[in-house]
Amino acid sequence: MTKQKSLLVRCLSAFPNSLAAGVTALALAVSISLMASPSFAQSRPSIPNFWDPQELFVKPDVSNRPRLRFLTTTDFPPFSYIDDRKQLSGYHVDLARAICAELSLDAVCQIQALPFADLVPALNRGAGDAIMAGQAVTAAARRQVTFTRPYFFLPARFIMRLGEEASPPLLASLEGKPIAVVAGSAHAAYAQAWFGNVELRMLPTRDAALQALEAKTVDAVFDDALSLSFWIQQRLDKPCCAFVGGPYLSPTYFGNGMAIALEKDDRVMESAINYALRSLNDKGVMSELYLRYFPISLF
């Protein structure tokens, strides 16, 4: 099974009883570009593309907006954090500036960091125009804000020890082998639902799972790719482990991706930012930001 087809199956598996949701998953799966080798030694990063190439977006006129104020946080690296120069930095910060420039609003663009709990109240009282902070796109959240299209997804991945690569198909190679997952996590629930005959070891924390991998008491860990990439990067001086196989995406288990939250029913700005996101994707800006902030590809 090719990586693209494998990803399609995993996306569709989240919607076994919903035709409409299945079509959405199909569009997402077809549009995601996964360019790396399935082996440990990746010659180039895998750059995801979350947009349907057949869908068109029209740029609305937002030239009369007095400002475009993005709200974010300082504690979500590499998306938003305070850098060594005490400046607000990160993927979200650079993406906000790029959106402003794409809408010709860079002269009135503002980015402010607040505690996460204060973001929606600030938006609702008019102290900001858009939130970019990795908020969960849920039915409850949609009752308070309007979300743009997703601009990023956080997949799940397997990691294994270097030199012990499993041959494809990955799950068949892992059958009967101990795989560590964090007990009670969405990743554990997904693995229980979809991984068939693998031997799951429920461990209390991610650290415990990774320690078990290093100690060779398990053969792989299945968890959040972002957290795993940080762990891999911290050990680049003495690498032990790496991603293997492709990404796993499931709205049911891993959420509906990252989207920008706007004031409820602000359809003009919703259309404008959707247009900007798609345009930045097509121009390669999203790929540039991805390579800048994710040197170990999540995909």
Short mmCIF file of C-alpha atoms in Angstrom, two decimals:
data_model
loop_
_atom_site.label_atom_id
_atom_site.label_comp_id
_atom_site.label_asym_id
_atom_site.label_seq_id
_atom_site.Cartn_x
_atom_site.Cartn_y
_atom_site.Cartn_z
CA MET A 1 0.00 0.00 0.00
CA THR A 2 1.43 3.40 -0.94
CA LYS A 3 1.83 6.02 1.74
CA GLN A 4 -0.86 8.20 0.14
CA LYS A 5 -3.32 5.30 0.00
CA SER A 6 -2.45 4.26 3.54
CA LEU A 7 -3.18 7.78 4.76
CA LEU A 8 -6.50 7.76 2.89
CA VAL A 9 -7.55 4.55 4.64
CA ARG A 10 -6.62 5.98 8.04
CA CYS A 11 -8.55 9.20 7.41
CA LEU A 12 -11.64 7.34 6.22
CA SER A 13 -11.45 4.97 9.17
CA ALA A 14 -12.44 7.85 11.43
CA PHE A 15 -15.82 8.15 9.65
CA PRO A 16 -17.12 4.60 9.11
CA ASN A 17 -20.78 5.63 9.12
CA SER A 18 -20.78 9.08 7.56
CA LEU A 19 -20.70 9.59 3.80
CA ALA A 20 -20.35 13.37 4.06
CA ALA A 21 -17.51 13.13 6.52
CA GLY A 22 -15.92 10.44 4.43
CA VAL A 23 -15.88 12.72 1.39
CA THR A 24 -14.21 15.40 3.50
CA ALA A 25 -11.60 12.91 4.67
CA LEU A 26 -11.05 11.79 1.08
CA ALA A 27 -10.38 15.35 -0.08
CA LEU A 28 -7.96 15.86 2.79
CA ALA A 29 -6.12 12.62 2.16
CA VAL A 30 -5.78 13.19 -1.58
CA SER A 31 -4.45 16.71 -1.05
CA ILE A 32 -1.76 15.83 1.49
CA SER A 33 1.62 15.51 -0.20
CA LEU A 34 4.04 13.11 1.52
CA MET A 35 7.39 13.20 -0.22
CA ALA A 36 9.77 11.34 2.09
CA SER A 37 11.03 7.80 1.94
CA PRO A 38 9.31 5.42 4.39
CA SER A 39 12.72 4.44 5.75
CA PHE A 40 14.52 6.09 8.64
CA ALA A 41 16.97 7.91 6.36
CA GLN A 42 14.91 10.68 4.82
CA SER A 43 16.76 12.62 2.13
CA ARG A 44 14.35 15.55 2.37
CA PRO A 45 11.54 16.60 4.69
CA SER A 46 7.94 15.65 4.00
CA ILE A 47 6.01 18.86 3.35
CA PRO A 48 2.27 18.49 3.94
CA ASN A 49 -0.32 20.15 1.73
CA PHE A 50 -3.76 20.37 3.34
CA TRP A 51 -5.60 22.04 0.47
CA ASP A 52 -7.77 20.60 -2.28
CA PRO A 53 -6.16 21.86 -5.52
CA GLN A 54 -9.57 21.99 -7.22
CA GLU A 55 -11.13 24.39 -4.70
CA LEU A 56 -11.11 28.10 -5.55
CA PHE A 57 -11.11 31.03 -3.11
CA VAL A 58 -12.05 34.63 -3.92
CA LYS A 59 -10.27 37.51 -2.23
CA PRO A 60 -12.79 39.84 -0.54
CA ASP A 61 -12.13 43.55 -0.16
CA VAL A 62 -10.84 44.20 3.36
CA SER A 63 -8.95 47.38 2.55
CA ASN A 64 -11.21 49.41 4.86
CA ARG A 65 -10.21 47.42 7.96
CA PRO A 66 -8.50 49.81 10.39
CA ARG A 67 -6.34 46.96 11.73
CA LEU A 68 -5.96 43.20 11.88
CA ARG A 69 -5.10 42.10 15.42
CA PHE A 70 -3.93 38.54 15.96
CA LEU A 71 -3.99 37.05 19.45
CA THR A 72 -1.70 34.18 20.41
CA THR A 73 0.20 32.75 23.39
CA THR A 74 3.84 32.54 24.49
CA ASP A 75 3.96 28.90 25.63
CA PHE A 76 3.36 26.79 22.52
CA PRO A 77 6.73 26.24 20.80
CA PRO A 78 7.48 26.11 17.94
CA PHE A 79 4.16 27.80 17.12
CA SER A 80 4.48 30.73 19.54
CA TYR A 81 7.13 31.43 22.17
CA ILE A 82 9.53 34.06 23.48
CA ASP A 83 12.92 33.70 21.78
CA ASP A 84 16.44 34.44 23.06
CA ARG A 85 16.01 38.12 22.18
CA LYS A 86 12.84 38.30 24.31
CA GLN A 87 10.77 38.66 21.14
CA LEU A 88 7.50 36.89 20.36
CA SER A 89 8.40 34.34 17.70
CA GLY A 90 7.22 31.15 16.10
CA TYR A 91 5.28 29.61 13.24
CA HIS A 92 2.05 31.35 14.25
CA VAL A 93 3.74 34.74 14.51
CA ASP A 94 5.31 34.48 11.06
CA LEU A 95 2.11 33.10 9.57
CA ALA A 96 0.09 36.00 11.02
CA ARG A 97 2.48 38.48 9.43
CA ALA A 98 2.28 36.64 6.12
CA ILE A 99 -1.53 36.70 6.20
CA CYS A 100 -1.50 40.43 6.85
CA ALA A 101 0.87 40.99 3.93
CA GLU A 102 -1.22 38.79 1.63
CA LEU A 103 -4.30 40.87 2.44
CA SER A 104 -2.35 44.14 2.04
CA LEU A 105 -2.93 44.85 5.73
CA ASP A 106 0.69 44.59 6.86
CA ALA A 107 0.75 48.30 7.76
CA VAL A 108 -2.06 47.75 10.28
CA CYS A 109 -1.08 44.26 11.45
CA GLN A 110 -0.76 43.64 15.18
CA ILE A 111 0.16 40.50 17.13
CA GLN A 112 -0.40 40.27 20.87
CA ALA A 113 0.24 37.40 23.30
CA LEU A 114 -2.17 36.59 26.13
CA PRO A 115 -2.72 33.66 28.48
CA PHE A 116 -4.65 30.96 26.65
CA ALA A 117 -7.72 31.29 28.90
CA ASP A 118 -7.98 35.01 28.04
CA LEU A 119 -7.99 34.63 24.26
CA VAL A 120 -11.69 34.05 23.53
CA PRO A 121 -12.89 36.65 26.08
CA ALA A 122 -10.51 39.18 24.51
CA LEU A 123 -11.83 38.36 21.04
CA ASN A 124 -15.44 38.62 22.17
CA ARG A 125 -14.97 42.03 23.78
CA GLY A 126 -13.32 43.41 20.65
CA ALA A 127 -9.72 43.39 21.89
CA GLY A 128 -8.61 41.29 18.92
CA ASP A 129 -9.76 40.14 15.50
CA ALA A 130 -8.29 36.65 15.20
CA ILE A 131 -6.90 33.96 17.49
CA MET A 132 -4.08 31.73 16.30
CA ALA A 133 -3.13 29.50 19.24
CA GLY A 134 -3.96 25.90 18.42
CA GLN A 135 -7.47 25.97 19.81
CA ALA A 136 -9.47 22.77 19.47
CA VAL A 137 -12.06 23.08 16.71
CA THR A 138 -15.09 21.61 18.47
CA ALA A 139 -18.86 22.07 18.36
CA ALA A 140 -18.70 23.89 21.71
CA ALA A 141 -16.01 26.26 20.43
CA ARG A 142 -18.01 26.95 17.27
CA ARG A 143 -20.82 28.32 19.41
CA GLN A 144 -18.46 31.10 20.56
CA VAL A 145 -16.32 31.80 17.51
CA THR A 146 -16.10 31.25 13.76
CA PHE A 147 -13.20 29.14 12.51
CA THR A 148 -11.31 29.41 9.25
CA ARG A 149 -10.24 26.37 7.28
CA PRO A 150 -7.58 24.30 9.04
CA TYR A 151 -4.03 25.37 8.21
CA PHE A 152 -2.21 22.59 10.10
CA PHE A 153 -2.82 19.10 11.46
CA LEU A 154 -0.87 17.32 14.18
CA PRO A 155 -0.52 13.67 13.19
CA ALA A 156 0.34 10.63 15.23
CA ARG A 157 3.48 8.64 14.36
CA PHE A 158 5.47 5.57 15.27
CA ILE A 159 9.10 5.84 16.34
CA MET A 160 11.52 2.95 16.56
CA ARG A 161 15.17 2.44 17.37
CA LEU A 162 17.66 3.09 14.60
CA GLY A 163 18.80 -0.09 12.90
CA GLU A 164 15.59 -1.94 13.75
CA GLU A 165 13.48 -0.66 10.91
CA ALA A 166 10.24 -2.53 10.29
CA SER A 167 9.61 -3.46 6.69
CA PRO A 168 6.35 -2.34 5.07
CA PRO A 169 3.52 -2.88 5.65
CA LEU A 170 4.41 -1.48 9.04
CA LEU A 171 1.54 -2.88 11.10
CA ALA A 172 2.14 -6.37 9.75
CA SER A 173 5.80 -6.08 10.74
CA LEU A 174 4.84 -4.93 14.23
CA GLU A 175 2.32 -7.73 14.81
CA GLY A 176 3.02 -9.43 18.12
CA LYS A 177 5.68 -6.92 19.11
CA PRO A 178 5.31 -4.67 22.18
CA ILE A 179 4.24 -1.13 21.26
CA ALA A 180 4.15 1.55 23.96
CA VAL A 181 1.27 4.03 24.18
CA VAL A 182 0.26 6.43 26.93
CA ALA A 183 -2.61 4.94 28.93
CA GLY A 184 -5.84 6.92 28.62
CA SER A 185 -4.60 8.98 25.66
CA ALA A 186 -6.31 9.47 22.31
CA HIS A 187 -3.38 7.65 20.73
CA ALA A 188 -3.96 4.62 22.93
CA ALA A 189 -7.66 4.64 22.02
CA TYR A 190 -6.85 4.89 18.31
CA ALA A 191 -4.32 2.06 18.53
CA GLN A 192 -6.82 -0.15 20.35
CA ALA A 193 -9.45 0.57 17.71
CA TRP A 194 -7.38 0.20 14.55
CA PHE A 195 -4.11 -1.63 15.10
CA GLY A 196 -5.39 -5.18 15.22
CA ASN A 197 -2.94 -7.71 16.62
CA VAL A 198 -0.12 -5.49 17.85
CA GLU A 199 0.77 -5.92 21.52
CA LEU A 200 0.02 -2.62 23.23
CA ARG A 201 1.86 -1.71 26.43
CA MET A 202 -0.08 0.93 28.36
CA LEU A 203 2.43 3.15 30.17
CA PRO A 204 1.55 6.06 32.48
CA THR A 205 3.39 8.87 30.66
CA ARG A 206 5.11 9.69 27.38
CA ASP A 207 8.46 9.80 29.21
CA ALA A 208 7.88 6.27 30.50
CA ALA A 209 7.06 5.07 26.98
CA LEU A 210 10.19 6.65 25.52
CA GLN A 211 12.36 5.29 28.32
CA ALA A 212 10.99 1.85 27.57
CA LEU A 213 11.94 2.31 23.91
CA GLU A 214 15.50 3.29 24.84
CA ALA A 215 15.70 0.38 27.29
CA LYS A 216 14.54 -2.02 24.54
CA THR A 217 11.59 -3.28 26.54
CA VAL A 218 9.27 -2.16 23.73
CA ASP A 219 9.93 -2.08 19.98
CA ALA A 220 8.07 1.14 19.14
CA VAL A 221 6.17 4.07 20.57
CA PHE A 222 2.97 5.46 19.04
CA ASP A 223 2.19 9.02 20.08
CA ASP A 224 1.83 12.67 19.08
CA ALA A 225 4.30 13.46 16.29
CA LEU A 226 5.06 16.98 17.56
CA SER A 227 6.13 15.77 21.00
CA LEU A 228 8.06 12.88 19.49
CA SER A 229 9.89 15.22 17.10
CA PHE A 230 11.08 17.35 20.05
CA TRP A 231 12.37 14.23 21.78
CA ILE A 232 14.20 13.05 18.65
CA GLN A 233 15.72 16.48 18.10
CA GLN A 234 17.04 16.64 21.66
CA ARG A 235 19.06 13.50 20.93
CA LEU A 236 20.57 14.42 17.58
CA ASP A 237 24.07 14.41 19.07
CA LYS A 238 23.56 10.74 19.98
CA PRO A 239 20.60 9.62 17.87
CA CYS A 240 18.79 6.52 19.02
CA CYS A 241 15.40 6.59 17.37
CA ALA A 242 13.46 7.99 14.43
CA PHE A 243 10.05 8.10 12.84
CA VAL A 244 9.02 5.08 10.83
CA GLY A 245 6.02 4.65 8.57
CA GLY A 246 3.65 7.44 7.67
CA PRO A 247 1.46 9.88 9.60
CA TYR A 248 -1.90 9.00 11.11
CA LEU A 249 -4.69 11.60 10.90
CA SER A 250 -8.10 11.13 12.49
CA PRO A 251 -10.56 13.92 13.32
CA THR A 252 -12.35 11.53 15.68
CA TYR A 253 -9.29 10.81 17.78
CA PHE A 254 -6.77 13.59 17.07
CA GLY A 255 -8.96 16.60 16.39
CA ASN A 256 -9.97 18.69 13.40
CA GLY A 257 -6.67 20.46 12.95
CA MET A 258 -5.54 23.99 13.72
CA ALA A 259 -7.70 26.84 12.50
CA ILE A 260 -7.89 30.57 13.17
CA ALA A 261 -10.73 31.67 15.44
CA LEU A 262 -12.63 34.82 14.48
CA GLU A 263 -15.46 36.82 15.97
CA LYS A 264 -18.68 34.86 15.62
CA ASP A 265 -20.14 35.14 12.09
CA ASP A 266 -17.39 37.45 10.77
CA ARG A 267 -17.83 35.97 7.30
CA VAL A 268 -15.83 38.64 5.47
CA MET A 269 -12.71 38.04 7.52
CA GLU A 270 -13.30 34.30 7.37
CA SER A 271 -13.29 34.46 3.57
CA ALA A 272 -10.30 36.80 3.55
CA ILE A 273 -8.13 34.61 5.77
CA ASN A 274 -9.15 31.43 3.95
CA TYR A 275 -8.10 33.12 0.73
CA ALA A 276 -4.81 34.25 2.27
CA LEU A 277 -4.03 30.79 3.66
CA ARG A 278 -4.68 29.12 0.32
CA SER A 279 -2.67 31.75 -1.54
CA LEU A 280 0.27 31.42 0.86
CA ASN A 281 0.14 27.66 0.39
CA ASP A 282 0.19 27.96 -3.40
CA LYS A 283 3.08 30.44 -3.30
CA GLY A 284 5.22 28.13 -1.19
CA VAL A 285 5.16 30.33 1.91
CA MET A 286 3.55 27.61 4.02
CA SER A 287 6.24 25.17 2.92
CA GLU A 288 8.95 27.68 3.83
CA LEU A 289 7.48 28.17 7.30
CA TYR A 290 7.15 24.42 7.77
CA LEU A 291 10.80 23.83 6.90
CA ARG A 292 11.84 26.69 9.18
CA TYR A 293 10.08 25.42 12.28
CA PHE A 294 9.91 21.65 11.76
CA PRO A 295 13.41 20.46 10.77
CA ILE A 296 12.31 16.95 11.75
CA SER A 297 9.19 16.57 9.66
CA LEU A 298 6.01 15.54 11.45
CA PHE A 299 4.85 13.92 8.23
#
